[in-house]
PDB file of C-alpha atoms in Angstrom:
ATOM      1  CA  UNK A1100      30.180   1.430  32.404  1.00  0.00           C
ATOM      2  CA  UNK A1101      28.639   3.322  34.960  1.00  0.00           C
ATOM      3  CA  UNK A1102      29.195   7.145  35.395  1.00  0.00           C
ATOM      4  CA  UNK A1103      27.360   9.496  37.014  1.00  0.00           C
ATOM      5  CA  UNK A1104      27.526  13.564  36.970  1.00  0.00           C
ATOM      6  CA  UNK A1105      26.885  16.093  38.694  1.00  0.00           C
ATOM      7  CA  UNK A1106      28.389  19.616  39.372  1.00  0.00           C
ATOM      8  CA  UNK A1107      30.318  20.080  41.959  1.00  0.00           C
ATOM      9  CA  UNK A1108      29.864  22.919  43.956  1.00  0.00           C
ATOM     10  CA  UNK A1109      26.813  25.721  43.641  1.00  0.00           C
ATOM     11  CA  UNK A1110      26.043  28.757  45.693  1.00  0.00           C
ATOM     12  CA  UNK A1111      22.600  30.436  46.718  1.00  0.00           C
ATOM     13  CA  UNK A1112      21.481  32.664  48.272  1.00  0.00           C
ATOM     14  CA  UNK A1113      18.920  32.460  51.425  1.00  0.00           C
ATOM     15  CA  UNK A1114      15.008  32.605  50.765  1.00  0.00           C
ATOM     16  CA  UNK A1115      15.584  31.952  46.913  1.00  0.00           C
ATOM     17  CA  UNK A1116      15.530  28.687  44.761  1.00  0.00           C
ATOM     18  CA  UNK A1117      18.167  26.317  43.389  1.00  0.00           C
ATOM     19  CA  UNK A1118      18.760  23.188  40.875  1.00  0.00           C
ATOM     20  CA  UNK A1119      20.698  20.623  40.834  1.00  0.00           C
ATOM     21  CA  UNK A1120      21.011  18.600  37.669  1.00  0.00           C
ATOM     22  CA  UNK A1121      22.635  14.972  37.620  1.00  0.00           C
ATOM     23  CA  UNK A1122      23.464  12.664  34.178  1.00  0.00           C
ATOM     24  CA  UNK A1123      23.506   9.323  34.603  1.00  0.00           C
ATOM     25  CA  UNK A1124      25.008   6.266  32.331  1.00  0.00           C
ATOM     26  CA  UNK A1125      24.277   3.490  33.993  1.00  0.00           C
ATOM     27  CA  UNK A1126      24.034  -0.554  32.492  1.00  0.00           C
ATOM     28  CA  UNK A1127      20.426  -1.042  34.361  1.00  0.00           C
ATOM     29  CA  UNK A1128      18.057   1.042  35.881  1.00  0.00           C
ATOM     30  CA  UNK A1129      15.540   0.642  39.000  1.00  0.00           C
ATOM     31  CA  UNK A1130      15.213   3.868  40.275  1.00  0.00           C
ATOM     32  CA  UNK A1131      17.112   6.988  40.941  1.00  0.00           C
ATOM     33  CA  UNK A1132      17.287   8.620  44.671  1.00  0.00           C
ATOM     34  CA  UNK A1133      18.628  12.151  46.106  1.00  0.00           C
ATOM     35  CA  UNK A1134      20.570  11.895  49.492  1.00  0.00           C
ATOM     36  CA  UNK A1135      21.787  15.168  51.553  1.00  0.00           C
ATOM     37  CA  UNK A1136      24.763  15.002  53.295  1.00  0.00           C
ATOM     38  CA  UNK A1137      25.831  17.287  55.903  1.00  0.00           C
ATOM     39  CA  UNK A1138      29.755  17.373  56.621  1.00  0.00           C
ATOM     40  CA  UNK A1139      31.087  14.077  58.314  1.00  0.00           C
ATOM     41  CA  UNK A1140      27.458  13.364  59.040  1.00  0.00           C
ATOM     42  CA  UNK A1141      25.624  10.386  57.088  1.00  0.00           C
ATOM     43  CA  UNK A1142      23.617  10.573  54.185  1.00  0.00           C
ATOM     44  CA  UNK A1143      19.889  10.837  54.712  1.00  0.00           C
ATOM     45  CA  UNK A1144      17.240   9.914  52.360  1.00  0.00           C
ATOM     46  CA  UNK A1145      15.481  13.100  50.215  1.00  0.00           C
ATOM     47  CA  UNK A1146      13.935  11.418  47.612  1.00  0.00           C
ATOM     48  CA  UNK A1147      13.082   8.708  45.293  1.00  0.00           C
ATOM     49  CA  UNK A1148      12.298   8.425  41.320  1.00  0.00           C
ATOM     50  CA  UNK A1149      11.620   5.482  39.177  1.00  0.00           C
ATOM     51  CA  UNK A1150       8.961   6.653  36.343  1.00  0.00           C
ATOM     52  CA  UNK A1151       9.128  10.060  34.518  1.00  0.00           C
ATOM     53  CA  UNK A1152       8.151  13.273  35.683  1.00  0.00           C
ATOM     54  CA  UNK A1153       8.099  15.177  39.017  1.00  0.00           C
ATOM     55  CA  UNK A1154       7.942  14.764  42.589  1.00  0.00           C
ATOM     56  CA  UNK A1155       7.261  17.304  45.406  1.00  0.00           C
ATOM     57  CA  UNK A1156       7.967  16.627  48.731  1.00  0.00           C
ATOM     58  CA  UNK A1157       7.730  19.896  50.767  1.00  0.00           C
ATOM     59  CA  UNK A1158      10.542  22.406  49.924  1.00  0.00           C
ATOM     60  CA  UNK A1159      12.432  19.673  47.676  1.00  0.00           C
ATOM     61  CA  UNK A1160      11.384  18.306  44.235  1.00  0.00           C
ATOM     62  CA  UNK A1161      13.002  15.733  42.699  1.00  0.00           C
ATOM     63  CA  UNK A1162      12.832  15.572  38.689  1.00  0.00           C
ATOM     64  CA  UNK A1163      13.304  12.320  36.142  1.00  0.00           C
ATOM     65  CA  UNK A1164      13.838  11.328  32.452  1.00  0.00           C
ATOM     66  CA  UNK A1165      14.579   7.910  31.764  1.00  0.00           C
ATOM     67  CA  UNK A1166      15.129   8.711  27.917  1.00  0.00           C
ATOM     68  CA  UNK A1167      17.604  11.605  28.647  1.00  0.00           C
ATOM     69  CA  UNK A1168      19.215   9.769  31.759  1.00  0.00           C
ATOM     70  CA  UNK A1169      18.932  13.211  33.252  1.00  0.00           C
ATOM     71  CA  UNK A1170      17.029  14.041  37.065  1.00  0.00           C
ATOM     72  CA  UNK A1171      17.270  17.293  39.314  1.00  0.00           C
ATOM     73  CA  UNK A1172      17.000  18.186  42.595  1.00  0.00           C
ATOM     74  CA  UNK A1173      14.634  21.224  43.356  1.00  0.00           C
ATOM     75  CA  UNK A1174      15.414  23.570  46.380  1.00  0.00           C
ATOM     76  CA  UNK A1175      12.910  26.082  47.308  1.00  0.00           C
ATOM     77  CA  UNK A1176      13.341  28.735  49.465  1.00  0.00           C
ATOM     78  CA  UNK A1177      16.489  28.231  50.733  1.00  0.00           C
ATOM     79  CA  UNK A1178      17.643  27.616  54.472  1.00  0.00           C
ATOM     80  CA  UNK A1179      21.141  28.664  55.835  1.00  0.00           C
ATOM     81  CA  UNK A1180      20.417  24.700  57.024  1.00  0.00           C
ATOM     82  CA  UNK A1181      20.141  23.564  53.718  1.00  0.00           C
ATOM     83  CA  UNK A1182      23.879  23.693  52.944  1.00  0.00           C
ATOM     84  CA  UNK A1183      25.052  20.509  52.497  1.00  0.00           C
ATOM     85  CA  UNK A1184      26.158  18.068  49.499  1.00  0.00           C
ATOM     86  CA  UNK A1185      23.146  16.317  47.856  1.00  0.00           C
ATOM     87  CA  UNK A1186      23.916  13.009  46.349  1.00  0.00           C
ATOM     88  CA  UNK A1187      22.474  11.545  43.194  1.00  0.00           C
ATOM     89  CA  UNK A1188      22.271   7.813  43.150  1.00  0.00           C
ATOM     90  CA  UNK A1189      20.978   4.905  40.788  1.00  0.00           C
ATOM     91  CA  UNK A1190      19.552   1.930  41.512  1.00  0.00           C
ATOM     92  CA  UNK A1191      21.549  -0.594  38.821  1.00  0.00           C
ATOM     93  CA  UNK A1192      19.568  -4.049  38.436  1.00  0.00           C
ATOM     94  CA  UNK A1193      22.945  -5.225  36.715  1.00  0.00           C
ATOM     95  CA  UNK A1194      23.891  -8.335  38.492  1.00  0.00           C
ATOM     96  CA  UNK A1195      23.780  -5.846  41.613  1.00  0.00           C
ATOM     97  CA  UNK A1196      19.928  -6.167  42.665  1.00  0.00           C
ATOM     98  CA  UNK A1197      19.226  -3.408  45.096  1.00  0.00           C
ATOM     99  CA  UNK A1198      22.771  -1.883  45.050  1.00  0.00           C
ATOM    100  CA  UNK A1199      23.106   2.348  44.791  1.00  0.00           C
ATOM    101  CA  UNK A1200      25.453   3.453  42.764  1.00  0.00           C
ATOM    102  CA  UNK A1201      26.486   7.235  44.000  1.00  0.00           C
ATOM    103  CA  UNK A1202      27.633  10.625  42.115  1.00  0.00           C
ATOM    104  CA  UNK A1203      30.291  12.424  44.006  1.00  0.00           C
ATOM    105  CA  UNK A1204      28.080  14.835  45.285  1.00  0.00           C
ATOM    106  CA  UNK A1205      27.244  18.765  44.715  1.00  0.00           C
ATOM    107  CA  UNK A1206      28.031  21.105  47.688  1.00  0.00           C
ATOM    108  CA  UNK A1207      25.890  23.891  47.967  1.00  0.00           C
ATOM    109  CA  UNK A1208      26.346  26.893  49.983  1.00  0.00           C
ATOM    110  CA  UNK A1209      23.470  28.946  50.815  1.00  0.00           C
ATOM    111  CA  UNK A1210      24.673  32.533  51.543  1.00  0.00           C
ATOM    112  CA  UNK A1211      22.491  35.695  53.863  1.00  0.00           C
TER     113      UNK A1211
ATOM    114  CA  UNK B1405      19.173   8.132  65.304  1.00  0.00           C
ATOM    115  CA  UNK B1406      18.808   6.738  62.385  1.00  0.00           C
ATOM    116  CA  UNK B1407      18.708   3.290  63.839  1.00  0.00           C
ATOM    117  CA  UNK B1408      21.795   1.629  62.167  1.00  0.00           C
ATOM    118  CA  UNK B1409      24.940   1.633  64.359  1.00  0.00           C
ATOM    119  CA  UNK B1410      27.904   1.940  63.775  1.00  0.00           C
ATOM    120  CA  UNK B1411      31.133   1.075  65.853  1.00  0.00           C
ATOM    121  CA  UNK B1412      33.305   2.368  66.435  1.00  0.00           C
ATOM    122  CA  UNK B1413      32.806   6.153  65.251  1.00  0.00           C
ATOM    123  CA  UNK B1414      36.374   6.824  65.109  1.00  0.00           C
ATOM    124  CA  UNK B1415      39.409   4.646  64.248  1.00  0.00           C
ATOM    125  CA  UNK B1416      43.814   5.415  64.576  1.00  0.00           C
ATOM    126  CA  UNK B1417      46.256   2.685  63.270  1.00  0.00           C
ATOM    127  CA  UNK B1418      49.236   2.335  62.417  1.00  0.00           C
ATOM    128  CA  UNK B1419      50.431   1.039  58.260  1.00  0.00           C
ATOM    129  CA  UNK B1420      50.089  -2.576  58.151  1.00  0.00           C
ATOM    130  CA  UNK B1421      47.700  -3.451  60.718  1.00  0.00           C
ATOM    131  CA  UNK B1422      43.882  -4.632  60.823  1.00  0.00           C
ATOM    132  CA  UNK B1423      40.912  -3.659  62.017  1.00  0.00           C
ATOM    133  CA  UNK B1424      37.059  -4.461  62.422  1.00  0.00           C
ATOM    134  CA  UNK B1425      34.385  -2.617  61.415  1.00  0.00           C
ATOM    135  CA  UNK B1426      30.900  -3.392  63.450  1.00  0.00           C
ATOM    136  CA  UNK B1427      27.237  -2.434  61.872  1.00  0.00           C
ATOM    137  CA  UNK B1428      24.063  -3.502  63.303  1.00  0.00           C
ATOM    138  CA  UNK B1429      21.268  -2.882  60.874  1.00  0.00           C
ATOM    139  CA  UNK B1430      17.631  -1.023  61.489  1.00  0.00           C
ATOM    140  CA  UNK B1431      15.357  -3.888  63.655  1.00  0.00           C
ATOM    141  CA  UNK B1432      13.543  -5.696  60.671  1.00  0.00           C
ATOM    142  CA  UNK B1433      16.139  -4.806  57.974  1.00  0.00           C
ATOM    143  CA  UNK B1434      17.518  -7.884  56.327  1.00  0.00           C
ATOM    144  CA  UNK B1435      20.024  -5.782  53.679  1.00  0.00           C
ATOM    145  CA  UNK B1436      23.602  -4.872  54.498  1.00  0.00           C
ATOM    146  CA  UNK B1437      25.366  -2.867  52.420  1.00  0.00           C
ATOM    147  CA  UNK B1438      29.019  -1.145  53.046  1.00  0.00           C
ATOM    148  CA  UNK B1439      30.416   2.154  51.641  1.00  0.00           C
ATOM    149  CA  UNK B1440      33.502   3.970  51.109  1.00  0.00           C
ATOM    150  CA  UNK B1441      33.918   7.708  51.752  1.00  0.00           C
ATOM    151  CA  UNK B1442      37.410   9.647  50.738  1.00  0.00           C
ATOM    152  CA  UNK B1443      37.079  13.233  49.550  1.00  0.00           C
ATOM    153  CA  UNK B1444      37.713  12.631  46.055  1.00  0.00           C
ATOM    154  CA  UNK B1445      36.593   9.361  45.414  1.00  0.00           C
ATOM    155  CA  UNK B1446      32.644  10.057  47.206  1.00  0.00           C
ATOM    156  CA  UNK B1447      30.737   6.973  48.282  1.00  0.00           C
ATOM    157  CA  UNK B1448      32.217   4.203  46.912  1.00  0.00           C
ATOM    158  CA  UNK B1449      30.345   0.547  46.712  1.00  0.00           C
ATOM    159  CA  UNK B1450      32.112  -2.392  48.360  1.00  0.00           C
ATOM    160  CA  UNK B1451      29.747  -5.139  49.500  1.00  0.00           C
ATOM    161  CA  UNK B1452      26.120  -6.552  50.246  1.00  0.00           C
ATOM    162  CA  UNK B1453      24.620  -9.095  52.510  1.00  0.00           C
ATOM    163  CA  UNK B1454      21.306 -10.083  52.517  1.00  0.00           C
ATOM    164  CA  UNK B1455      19.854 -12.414  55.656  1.00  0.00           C
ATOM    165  CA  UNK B1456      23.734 -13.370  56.357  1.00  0.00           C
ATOM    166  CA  UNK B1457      24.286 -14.068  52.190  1.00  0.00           C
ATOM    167  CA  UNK B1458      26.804 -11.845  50.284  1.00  0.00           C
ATOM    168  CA  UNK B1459      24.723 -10.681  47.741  1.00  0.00           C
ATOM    169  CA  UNK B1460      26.830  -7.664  45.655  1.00  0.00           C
ATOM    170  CA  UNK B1461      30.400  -7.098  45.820  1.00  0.00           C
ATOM    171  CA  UNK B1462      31.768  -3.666  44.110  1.00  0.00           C
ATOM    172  CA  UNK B1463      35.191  -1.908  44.477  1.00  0.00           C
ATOM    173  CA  UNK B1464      36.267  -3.862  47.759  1.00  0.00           C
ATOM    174  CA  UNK B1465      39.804  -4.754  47.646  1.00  0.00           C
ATOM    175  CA  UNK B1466      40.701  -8.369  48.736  1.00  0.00           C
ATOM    176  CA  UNK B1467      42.692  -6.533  52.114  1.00  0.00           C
ATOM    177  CA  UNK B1468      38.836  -6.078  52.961  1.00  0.00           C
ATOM    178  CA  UNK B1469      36.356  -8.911  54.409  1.00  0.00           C
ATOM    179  CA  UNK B1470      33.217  -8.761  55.603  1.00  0.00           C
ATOM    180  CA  UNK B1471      30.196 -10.753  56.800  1.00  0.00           C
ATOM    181  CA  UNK B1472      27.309 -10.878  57.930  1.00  0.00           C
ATOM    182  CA  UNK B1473      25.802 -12.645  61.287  1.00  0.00           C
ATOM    183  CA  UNK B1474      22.735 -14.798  62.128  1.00  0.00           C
ATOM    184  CA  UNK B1475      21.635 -11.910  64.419  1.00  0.00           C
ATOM    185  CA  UNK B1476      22.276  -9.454  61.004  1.00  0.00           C
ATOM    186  CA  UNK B1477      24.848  -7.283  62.150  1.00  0.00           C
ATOM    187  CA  UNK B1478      27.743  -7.173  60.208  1.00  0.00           C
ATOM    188  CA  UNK B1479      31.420  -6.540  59.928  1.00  0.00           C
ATOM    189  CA  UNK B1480      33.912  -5.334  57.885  1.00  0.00           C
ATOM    190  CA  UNK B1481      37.594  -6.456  58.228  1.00  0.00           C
ATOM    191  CA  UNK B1482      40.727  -4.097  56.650  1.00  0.00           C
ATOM    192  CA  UNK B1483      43.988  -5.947  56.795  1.00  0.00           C
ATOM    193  CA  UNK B1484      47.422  -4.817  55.988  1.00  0.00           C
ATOM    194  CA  UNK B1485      46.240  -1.399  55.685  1.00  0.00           C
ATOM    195  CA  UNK B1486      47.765   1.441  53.912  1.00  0.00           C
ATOM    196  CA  UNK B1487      47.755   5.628  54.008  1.00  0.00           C
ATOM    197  CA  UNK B1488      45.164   4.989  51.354  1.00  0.00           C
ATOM    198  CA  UNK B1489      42.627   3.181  53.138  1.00  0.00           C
ATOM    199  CA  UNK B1490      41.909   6.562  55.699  1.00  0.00           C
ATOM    200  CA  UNK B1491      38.510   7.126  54.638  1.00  0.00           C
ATOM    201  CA  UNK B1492      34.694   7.472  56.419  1.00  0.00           C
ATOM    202  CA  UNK B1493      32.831   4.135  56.155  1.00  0.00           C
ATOM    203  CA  UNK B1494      29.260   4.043  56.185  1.00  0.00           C
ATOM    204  CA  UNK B1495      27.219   0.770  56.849  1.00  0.00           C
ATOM    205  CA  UNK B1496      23.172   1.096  55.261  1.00  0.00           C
ATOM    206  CA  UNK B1497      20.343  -0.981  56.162  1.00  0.00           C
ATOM    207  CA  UNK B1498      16.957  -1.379  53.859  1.00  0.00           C
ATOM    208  CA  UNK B1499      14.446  -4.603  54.793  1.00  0.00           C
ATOM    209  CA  UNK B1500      15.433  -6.184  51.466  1.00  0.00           C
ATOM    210  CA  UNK B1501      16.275  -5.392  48.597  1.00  0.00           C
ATOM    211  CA  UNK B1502      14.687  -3.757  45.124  1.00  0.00           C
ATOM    212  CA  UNK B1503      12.830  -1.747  47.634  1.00  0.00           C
ATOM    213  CA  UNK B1504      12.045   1.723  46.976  1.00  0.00           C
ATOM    214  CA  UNK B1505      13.346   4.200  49.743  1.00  0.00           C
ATOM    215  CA  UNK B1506      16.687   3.697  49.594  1.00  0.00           C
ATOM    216  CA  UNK B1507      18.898   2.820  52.225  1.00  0.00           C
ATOM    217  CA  UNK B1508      18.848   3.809  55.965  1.00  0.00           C
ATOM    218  CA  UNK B1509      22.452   5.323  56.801  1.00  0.00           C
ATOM    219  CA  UNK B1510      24.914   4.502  59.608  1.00  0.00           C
ATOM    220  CA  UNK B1511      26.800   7.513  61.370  1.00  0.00           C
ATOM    221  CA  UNK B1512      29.891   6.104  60.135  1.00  0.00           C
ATOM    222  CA  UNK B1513      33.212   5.021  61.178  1.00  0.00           C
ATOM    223  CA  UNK B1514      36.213   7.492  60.101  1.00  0.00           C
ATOM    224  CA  UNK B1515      39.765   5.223  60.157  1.00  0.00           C
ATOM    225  CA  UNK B1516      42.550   6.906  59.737  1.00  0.00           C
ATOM    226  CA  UNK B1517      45.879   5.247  59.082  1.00  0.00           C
ATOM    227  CA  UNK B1518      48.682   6.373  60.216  1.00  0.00           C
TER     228      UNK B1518
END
């Protein structure tokens, strides 16, 4: 089946750093992506990770192991604009090519 | 403007009725794909087109249609809809599939039945 975790809500504080961990089970894998979401507003790409290890991009990281089925989302000095939910999502090759399957999302709150 | 759009952006009906759902993809995307949004289900799969073919079909309940155009926009069609069905859907747009940057995001339409 596919199943995919992460926590639900987190809270941080301004200026400092947070991580958000997601576990995936999933019957194929082609590559594993971070969306943020602000409320009622549409997801908007943050990142993308297909092999191991880690990628920077700016403020945000995005981590992956393929062995552990296990990726994070790295927030560096945090924005009051930053909260938002941040969506994990994997690629599944299994007889739906191209097709993102979504966790329910992690809303962080990023407090003065 | 993320270049997909999405009409209308907000939707009332009444139980029982139907109602279409209009996406026109990014220029030069040939992917369609349509999700489901209800605050404690999160984005939910339901269907794929690719250059006017279904390609992927997830959770989409057989109330729900959709296709896609020569010109590659794209609708989605709720019949006989229930309290249930109130939800945000999104259309996404990538220029084909296996691709890797993910999907470009509509604003969404938010139905709510009534």
């Amino acid at each position: 089946g596919q199943n995919i975790d992460q926590p639900t809500e987190m809270t941080a504080t301004e200026g400092a750093i947070v991580q958000i961990n997601c576990t995936y089970q999933t019957s194929g894998f082609n590559g594993l992506f971070w969306y943020q979401q602000h409320a009622g507003e549409a997801p908007t790409f943050l990142s993308y990770n297909v092999l191991d290890g880690l990628e920077e991009k700016g403020r945000f990281s995005s981590f992956l192991s393929r062995s552990k089925g296990y990726s994070y989302l790295l927030l560096k000095e945090l924005q009051m604009k930053d909260s938002a939910s941040y969506l994990c999502a994997v690629r599944d090759e299994g007889g739906s090519q191209g097709n993102l399957i979504f966790g329910k999302g992690t809303k962080l709150s990023v407090k003065p | 403007d993320s270049g997909v759009t999405q009409t209308p952006k907000h939707l009332i009906t009444a139980t029982g009725q139907r109602v279409t759902l209009r996406c026109s993809p990014r220029s030069g995307d040939l992917s369609v794909y349509w999700y489901q949004q209800s605050l404690d289900q999160g984005l939910q799969f339901l269907i794929q087109y690719y250059n006017g073919e279904e390609r992927a079909k997830g959770n989409i309940l057989e109330r729900f249609s959709a296709q896609q155009f020569p010109d590659l926009h794209s609708e989605l069609n709720l019949s006989s809809l229930e309290l249930g069905d109130s939800a945000l859907y999104f259309c996404a747009s990538s220029v084909a599939t296996g691709e890797n940057y993910g999907y470009t995001f509509g604003s969404g339409t938010r139905l709510t039945v009534v």
